[in-house]
Coordinates of C-alpha atoms in Angstrom, one line a residue:
M1 CA -17.9 6.9 -11.6
I2 CA -16.2 10.4 -10.6
L3 CA -18.6 13.2 -11.7
T4 CA -17.8 16.2 -13.0
L5 CA -17.1 19.1 -10.8
L6 CA -18.2 22.4 -13.2
G7 CA -17.2 25.6 -12.8
D8 CA -14.8 27.2 -10.6
Y9 CA -15.3 26.5 -6.5
T10 CA -16.0 29.9 -5.6
A11 CA -19.1 30.0 -7.8
L12 CA -20.7 27.4 -5.4
P13 CA -23.5 28.8 -3.2
V14 CA -23.0 29.0 0.7
H15 CA -22.9 25.5 2.3
A16 CA -23.1 23.9 -1.1
E17 CA -19.7 22.2 -0.8
P18 CA -18.6 19.8 -3.6
S19 CA -18.1 16.1 -2.8
K20 CA -16.3 15.1 -5.9
Y21 CA -13.0 17.1 -7.2
K22 CA -10.5 16.5 -10.5
F23 CA -7.7 18.0 -10.7
D24 CA -5.2 18.0 -14.1
F25 CA -2.0 19.2 -12.8
G26 CA 0.9 20.8 -15.4
D27 CA 0.9 23.8 -18.2
G28 CA -0.7 21.9 -21.2
A29 CA -4.3 21.9 -21.8
V30 CA -7.0 21.0 -19.5
E31 CA -8.9 17.9 -19.3
K32 CA -12.8 18.4 -19.7
G33 CA -14.1 18.0 -16.5
Y34 CA -11.1 18.7 -14.8
K35 CA -9.9 21.6 -12.8
G36 CA -5.9 22.8 -13.7
V37 CA -3.3 23.4 -11.7
S38 CA -0.1 24.6 -12.7
A39 CA 2.7 24.1 -10.3
T40 CA 2.9 28.1 -9.8
D41 CA -0.4 28.1 -8.7
K42 CA -0.2 29.3 -4.9
Y43 CA -2.9 27.7 -2.1
D44 CA -5.6 30.4 -2.1
A45 CA -8.2 30.4 0.5
K46 CA -11.2 31.6 -1.8
K47 CA -10.1 28.7 -4.3
R48 CA -9.5 26.6 -1.7
Y49 CA -6.6 24.4 -3.5
G50 CA -3.1 25.1 -4.6
F51 CA 0.5 24.5 -3.3
N52 CA 2.0 25.6 -0.2
T53 CA 5.0 26.2 -2.0
P54 CA 5.0 26.4 -5.6
E55 CA 8.4 27.7 -5.9
N56 CA 9.0 24.2 -5.1
M57 CA 7.2 22.9 -7.8
L58 CA 7.9 22.5 -11.6
N59 CA 5.8 21.9 -14.6
V60 CA 6.9 18.9 -16.4
P61 CA 5.7 17.1 -19.7
A62 CA 4.3 13.4 -19.4
S63 CA 3.5 10.3 -22.1
G64 CA 0.2 9.9 -21.0
E65 CA -3.2 10.9 -22.9
G66 CA -5.7 13.2 -21.8
A67 CA -5.4 14.5 -18.3
L68 CA -2.4 12.6 -18.2
R69 CA -0.3 14.5 -21.1
D70 CA 1.4 16.7 -18.2
A71 CA 2.2 16.8 -14.8
V72 CA 4.0 18.8 -11.8
R73 CA 7.5 18.0 -10.0
F74 CA 7.8 18.1 -6.5
V75 CA 11.7 19.6 -6.1
T76 CA 11.5 19.0 -2.3
F77 CA 9.7 16.0 -0.7
G78 CA 9.3 14.0 2.3
T79 CA 6.5 12.8 4.1
K80 CA 7.4 16.0 6.8
S81 CA 7.8 18.3 4.0
D82 CA 5.5 21.4 3.8
N83 CA 5.8 21.3 -0.3
T84 CA 2.1 19.7 -0.3
F85 CA -0.7 20.5 -2.7
N86 CA -3.4 21.7 -0.5
V87 CA -7.1 21.0 -0.7
D88 CA -10.0 22.6 1.4
L89 CA -12.2 19.7 2.5
P90 CA -15.1 19.3 5.1
N91 CA -14.4 17.0 7.5
G92 CA -15.1 13.0 6.8
L93 CA -13.7 10.1 4.8
Y94 CA -12.5 10.6 1.6
E95 CA -11.4 8.5 -1.3
V96 CA -8.0 9.9 -3.4
K97 CA -7.1 8.5 -6.7
V98 CA -3.4 9.7 -7.6
T99 CA -1.8 9.2 -11.3
L100 CA 1.7 9.9 -11.4
G101 CA 3.5 11.6 -14.2
D102 CA 6.2 10.1 -15.7
T103 CA 7.9 8.5 -12.8
M104 CA 10.2 5.6 -12.1
R105 CA 9.2 4.9 -8.5
A106 CA 7.5 6.8 -5.8
S107 CA 5.2 7.1 -3.0
V108 CA 2.6 9.1 -2.0
A109 CA 2.4 10.9 1.5
A110 CA -0.9 12.9 3.2
E111 CA -1.1 14.3 6.3
G112 CA 2.6 13.5 7.5
V113 CA 2.7 9.7 6.3
F114 CA 2.9 7.4 3.9
Q115 CA -0.1 6.4 2.2
V116 CA 0.8 4.5 -1.0
I117 CA 4.2 2.6 -0.9
N118 CA 6.7 2.5 -4.3
M119 CA 4.1 2.8 -7.1
T120 CA 6.1 2.2 -10.3
G121 CA 5.9 3.0 -14.1
N122 CA 4.7 6.2 -16.0
N123 CA 1.1 6.8 -15.3
A124 CA 0.6 4.6 -12.3
T125 CA -2.5 4.8 -10.5
A126 CA -3.5 3.5 -7.1
S127 CA -6.4 4.9 -4.6
F128 CA -7.0 4.8 -0.8
Q129 CA -9.0 6.3 1.7
I130 CA -8.1 9.2 4.0
P131 CA -10.4 10.8 6.9
I132 CA -10.0 14.8 7.1
T133 CA -10.4 15.8 10.6
D134 CA -8.7 19.5 9.8
G135 CA -10.5 20.8 7.2
Q136 CA -7.6 20.3 4.7
L137 CA -5.8 17.7 2.6
N138 CA -2.2 18.3 2.2
L139 CA -0.4 15.5 -0.3
L140 CA 2.7 15.4 -2.2
V141 CA 4.3 12.3 -3.5
T142 CA 7.8 11.4 -2.2
E143 CA 10.5 9.0 -2.0
G144 CA 10.1 6.0 -4.0
K145 CA 13.6 5.5 -6.0
P146 CA 16.1 8.2 -4.9
G147 CA 17.2 10.1 -7.8
T148 CA 14.3 10.0 -9.9
P149 CA 11.7 12.4 -10.2
Y150 CA 8.6 12.6 -8.3
T151 CA 5.3 14.1 -10.3
L152 CA 1.8 14.1 -10.3
S153 CA -0.5 13.9 -13.0
A154 CA -4.1 13.8 -11.8
L155 CA -5.8 13.6 -8.9
E156 CA -9.4 12.7 -7.8
I157 CA -11.3 13.2 -4.7
D158 CA -14.5 11.2 -3.7
K159 CA -16.5 12.1 -0.2
L160 CA -17.7 8.6 1.1
S161 CA -18.9 10.0 4.3
R162 CA -19.5 13.1 6.7
H163 CA -18.0 11.1 9.5
P164 CA -13.6 11.0 9.6
V165 CA -13.4 7.3 10.3
M166 CA -11.7 4.8 8.0
N167 CA -13.8 1.8 7.1
R168 CA -12.4 -1.2 9.0
T169 CA -9.2 -2.0 7.0
I170 CA -6.7 -4.8 6.3
W171 CA -3.2 -3.5 7.0
I172 CA -0.3 -5.6 5.3
G173 CA 3.5 -5.4 6.0
G174 CA 6.3 -7.4 3.8
D175 CA 8.6 -7.1 1.4
S176 CA 8.5 -8.1 -2.5
T177 CA 6.9 -11.3 -2.3
V178 CA 4.1 -9.2 -0.9
C179 CA 4.0 -5.7 -2.0
N180 CA 2.4 -4.3 -4.8
Y181 CA 3.2 -4.0 -8.5
Y182 CA 1.7 -1.9 -11.2
P183 CA -0.7 -1.8 -13.2
L184 CA -2.4 -3.2 -10.2
D185 CA -4.8 -4.9 -12.1
R186 CA -2.4 -6.7 -14.7
S187 CA 1.5 -6.8 -13.9
V188 CA 2.9 -10.1 -14.6
Q189 CA 4.7 -9.6 -11.4
A190 CA 2.6 -9.5 -8.4
G191 CA 2.9 -10.0 -4.2
W192 CA 0.4 -11.7 -2.1
G193 CA -0.8 -8.8 -0.3
Q194 CA -1.5 -6.8 -3.9
L195 CA -3.9 -10.0 -4.7
L196 CA -5.6 -10.3 -1.3
P197 CA -8.4 -7.9 -2.0
N198 CA -9.6 -10.8 -4.6
F199 CA -10.4 -12.8 -1.3
V200 CA -11.7 -10.3 0.9
N201 CA -15.4 -9.1 1.2
E202 CA -15.3 -5.2 0.2
K203 CA -18.1 -4.3 2.2
T204 CA -16.3 -5.4 5.2
F205 CA -13.1 -4.1 4.6
E206 CA -10.4 -2.2 2.7
V207 CA -7.2 -3.5 2.4
R208 CA -4.0 -1.2 2.7
N209 CA -0.8 -2.9 1.4
M210 CA 2.3 -0.8 3.0
A211 CA 4.9 -3.9 2.2
S212 CA 8.0 -2.7 0.0
G213 CA 10.5 -4.5 -1.9
G214 CA 13.7 -5.0 -0.1
Q215 CA 12.0 -4.2 3.3
I216 CA 13.5 -5.6 6.2
A217 CA 11.9 -5.9 10.1
R218 CA 13.9 -2.7 11.1
G219 CA 13.1 -0.6 7.9
F220 CA 9.4 -0.9 8.1
R221 CA 9.5 0.1 11.7
N222 CA 11.9 2.8 11.4
D223 CA 10.9 4.4 7.9
G224 CA 7.7 5.5 8.2
Q225 CA 5.5 2.2 7.4
L226 CA 4.8 1.4 10.7
E227 CA 3.9 5.1 11.1
A228 CA 1.1 5.4 8.9
I229 CA -0.3 2.2 10.2
L230 CA 0.0 3.6 13.6
K231 CA -1.6 6.6 12.9
Y232 CA -4.9 5.2 11.3
I233 CA -5.2 1.3 12.7
K234 CA -8.1 0.8 15.4
P235 CA -9.9 -1.8 16.9
G236 CA -11.8 -4.1 14.3
D237 CA -8.7 -4.1 12.0
Y238 CA -5.9 -6.4 11.0
F239 CA -2.0 -6.1 10.9
L240 CA -0.7 -8.8 8.7
L241 CA 3.1 -8.9 9.3
E242 CA 5.5 -10.9 6.7
M243 CA 9.1 -10.5 7.3
G244 CA 12.5 -12.7 7.1
I245 CA 13.8 -13.1 3.8
N246 CA 15.7 -10.1 3.5
D247 CA 16.7 -10.3 7.2
T248 CA 18.3 -12.8 6.8
N249 CA 20.8 -11.2 4.0
P250 CA 24.0 -10.9 5.5
K251 CA 24.1 -7.0 4.4
N252 CA 21.7 -6.2 6.3
T253 CA 23.3 -7.1 9.5
T254 CA 20.5 -8.2 11.7
T255 CA 20.8 -11.3 13.8
E256 CA 18.0 -13.5 14.2
E257 CA 17.5 -12.1 17.9
E258 CA 17.4 -8.5 16.7
F259 CA 14.9 -9.6 13.9
K260 CA 12.7 -11.4 17.0
E261 CA 13.0 -8.4 18.7
I262 CA 11.9 -5.6 16.0
M263 CA 9.4 -8.1 15.4
R264 CA 8.1 -8.2 18.8
D265 CA 7.7 -4.4 19.1
M266 CA 5.7 -3.9 16.2
V267 CA 3.3 -6.6 17.6
R268 CA 2.9 -4.7 20.7
Q269 CA 2.5 -1.4 19.5
V270 CA -0.2 -2.3 16.9
K271 CA -1.5 -4.7 19.8
A272 CA -2.0 -1.2 21.8
K273 CA -4.3 0.3 19.1
G274 CA -6.6 -2.5 19.9
A275 CA -5.9 -4.3 16.3
T276 CA -5.4 -7.9 15.6
V277 CA -2.0 -8.9 14.7
V278 CA -1.4 -11.7 12.4
L279 CA 2.2 -13.2 11.8
V280 CA 2.8 -14.2 8.5
T281 CA 6.4 -16.6 7.9
P282 CA 7.6 -16.2 4.1
Q283 CA 7.0 -19.2 1.5
G284 CA 9.9 -20.7 0.1
R285 CA 11.6 -20.6 -3.1
A286 CA 10.3 -22.7 -6.0
S287 CA 13.6 -24.9 -5.9
H288 CA 13.1 -25.6 -2.5
F289 CA 12.1 -29.7 -3.2
T290 CA 14.0 -32.4 -1.3
A291 CA 15.1 -35.3 -4.1
D292 CA 12.3 -37.3 -3.8
G293 CA 9.5 -34.7 -4.7
I294 CA 9.0 -32.8 -1.0
H295 CA 9.2 -29.2 -1.0
S296 CA 10.4 -27.7 2.7
S297 CA 11.7 -24.5 3.8
V298 CA 11.1 -24.5 7.4
D299 CA 14.8 -23.7 8.5
R300 CA 14.7 -20.1 6.4
W301 CA 14.0 -16.7 6.7
Y302 CA 14.1 -16.8 10.3
R303 CA 10.7 -18.8 10.3
H304 CA 11.2 -20.6 13.9
S305 CA 11.5 -17.2 15.3
T306 CA 8.5 -16.1 13.6
V307 CA 6.6 -19.0 14.7
A308 CA 7.7 -18.4 18.8
L309 CA 7.2 -15.1 18.7
A310 CA 3.3 -15.7 17.7
E311 CA 3.2 -17.9 20.8
E312 CA 5.1 -16.0 23.5
E313 CA 3.0 -12.4 21.8
N314 CA -0.4 -14.4 21.9
V315 CA -0.9 -13.8 18.4
S316 CA -2.1 -15.3 15.3
L317 CA 0.2 -17.2 12.8
V318 CA 0.0 -18.0 9.5
D319 CA 2.9 -20.0 8.9
L320 CA 2.5 -19.6 4.7
N321 CA 5.9 -21.3 4.9
V322 CA 4.5 -24.6 5.4
L323 CA 1.3 -24.2 3.9
S324 CA 2.6 -22.8 0.4
S325 CA 5.3 -25.8 1.2
A326 CA 2.1 -28.4 1.0
Y327 CA 0.7 -26.9 -1.9
F328 CA 3.5 -26.8 -3.9
T329 CA 4.5 -30.7 -3.2
S330 CA 1.0 -31.4 -4.4
I331 CA 1.6 -30.0 -7.5
G332 CA 5.1 -31.1 -8.0
P333 CA 8.3 -29.2 -8.7
E334 CA 7.4 -27.8 -12.5
A335 CA 4.2 -26.7 -11.4
T336 CA 5.3 -24.8 -8.8
L337 CA 8.2 -23.2 -10.8
A338 CA 5.2 -21.9 -13.3
L339 CA 4.0 -20.0 -10.3
Y340 CA 7.3 -17.8 -10.2
M341 CA 9.1 -14.9 -12.4
Q342 CA 10.7 -16.9 -15.1
G343 CA 14.5 -17.1 -14.5
D344 CA 13.6 -16.2 -10.6
T345 CA 12.5 -18.8 -8.1
L346 CA 12.1 -16.5 -5.4
H347 CA 9.1 -14.0 -6.9
P348 CA 5.7 -15.0 -7.4
N349 CA 4.3 -14.1 -11.1
R350 CA 0.5 -13.1 -10.8
A351 CA -0.7 -16.7 -10.9
G352 CA 1.9 -17.6 -7.9
A353 CA 0.5 -14.3 -5.8
T354 CA -3.2 -15.5 -6.1
E355 CA -2.1 -18.9 -4.9
L356 CA -0.2 -17.5 -1.8
A357 CA -3.1 -15.3 -1.3
R358 CA -5.5 -18.0 -1.3
I359 CA -3.8 -20.1 1.5
V360 CA -3.3 -17.0 3.8
V361 CA -6.6 -16.2 3.6
E362 CA -8.1 -20.2 3.7
E363 CA -5.9 -19.9 6.9
L364 CA -7.5 -16.5 8.2
A365 CA -11.0 -18.0 7.7
R366 CA -10.3 -21.5 9.2
Q367 CA -9.0 -19.7 12.2
G368 CA -12.5 -18.1 12.3
M369 CA -11.7 -14.3 11.2
D370 CA -14.7 -12.5 9.6
G371 CA -14.5 -10.6 6.3
F372 CA -12.7 -13.4 4.3
V373 CA -14.0 -15.3 1.1
P374 CA -11.4 -18.0 0.1
E375 CA -14.0 -19.8 -1.7
S376 CA -14.8 -16.5 -3.9
K377 CA -13.7 -16.4 -7.6
P378 CA -10.6 -13.6 -7.5
R379 CA -12.2 -10.1 -9.2
R380 CA -9.4 -9.0 -10.3

């Protein structure tokens, strides 16, 4: 539970830095236990928080309750934007919880890189770990869906350690079959990366899912998601990368040869950081059954290039394509279809994402990787 921070920070004794912070954004009533922050509040070194460029912020209403009744809107944005909310923090490791206002789809950036990708829906909430090494958190809400407002309703910051090093982390890259959907704990649609934390020893690993709907390998590498991973990834971390479904769409003009070389580049960049790379092939559609009841999609989604790349670069492979097909064959077409969104043979529902996450984890555990608990009952 986040403890209440009472009073103004300036009232604290010298050297008695708070370890927990709660901010309520907007110009409405301030929820008890929170510090109210208006869009007009410029950063003040004495208060130790505020907006860097309040002229680029707006107070807006929001449809939630309590601290979520109002919000601030970021008029200018971008991962490199200086239109940030700044909080002075002693160097260390922090858990940051963000709650958006009324926002269709938005991402969260801090320290110049993405932290959370494509939060969807009003009052969407997500948490992430972040190391602070320069004495200040610089955070903003930024691009999710162009043309929609990017808002922030509440922010909670909890100091985990005085050492500014993230816990061992499983980083995930992928597309709409992998990414997070909101609310995280009860969304009908889900990606297997969203459900992976249910099968991970939380004392060993943090999970950071950087996958996004519609993503292709080139976009993941060039548009900021890989940049964020490279900023933080370290020896002992894992990077699970699944691509190929959207790369094969003609509108994305990515040949199989180009796809393979872009994937190779990402693999090598992450390997250079000392982390463990795991390539994952996408599962097939629910409809990929033969007339005799066998599920197979081995020739889809540039799978052959992903399999070959894993061997060429000497990295681990989870051939989810083949492993999920074996599972789908065992349960049959009707039960397989029930694991996908209604009227959609590509995107798993929550039950389907859970099964796919289980299959991924079972294979990782079989290969001897630590921190995975395939025998455990999902916690969410």
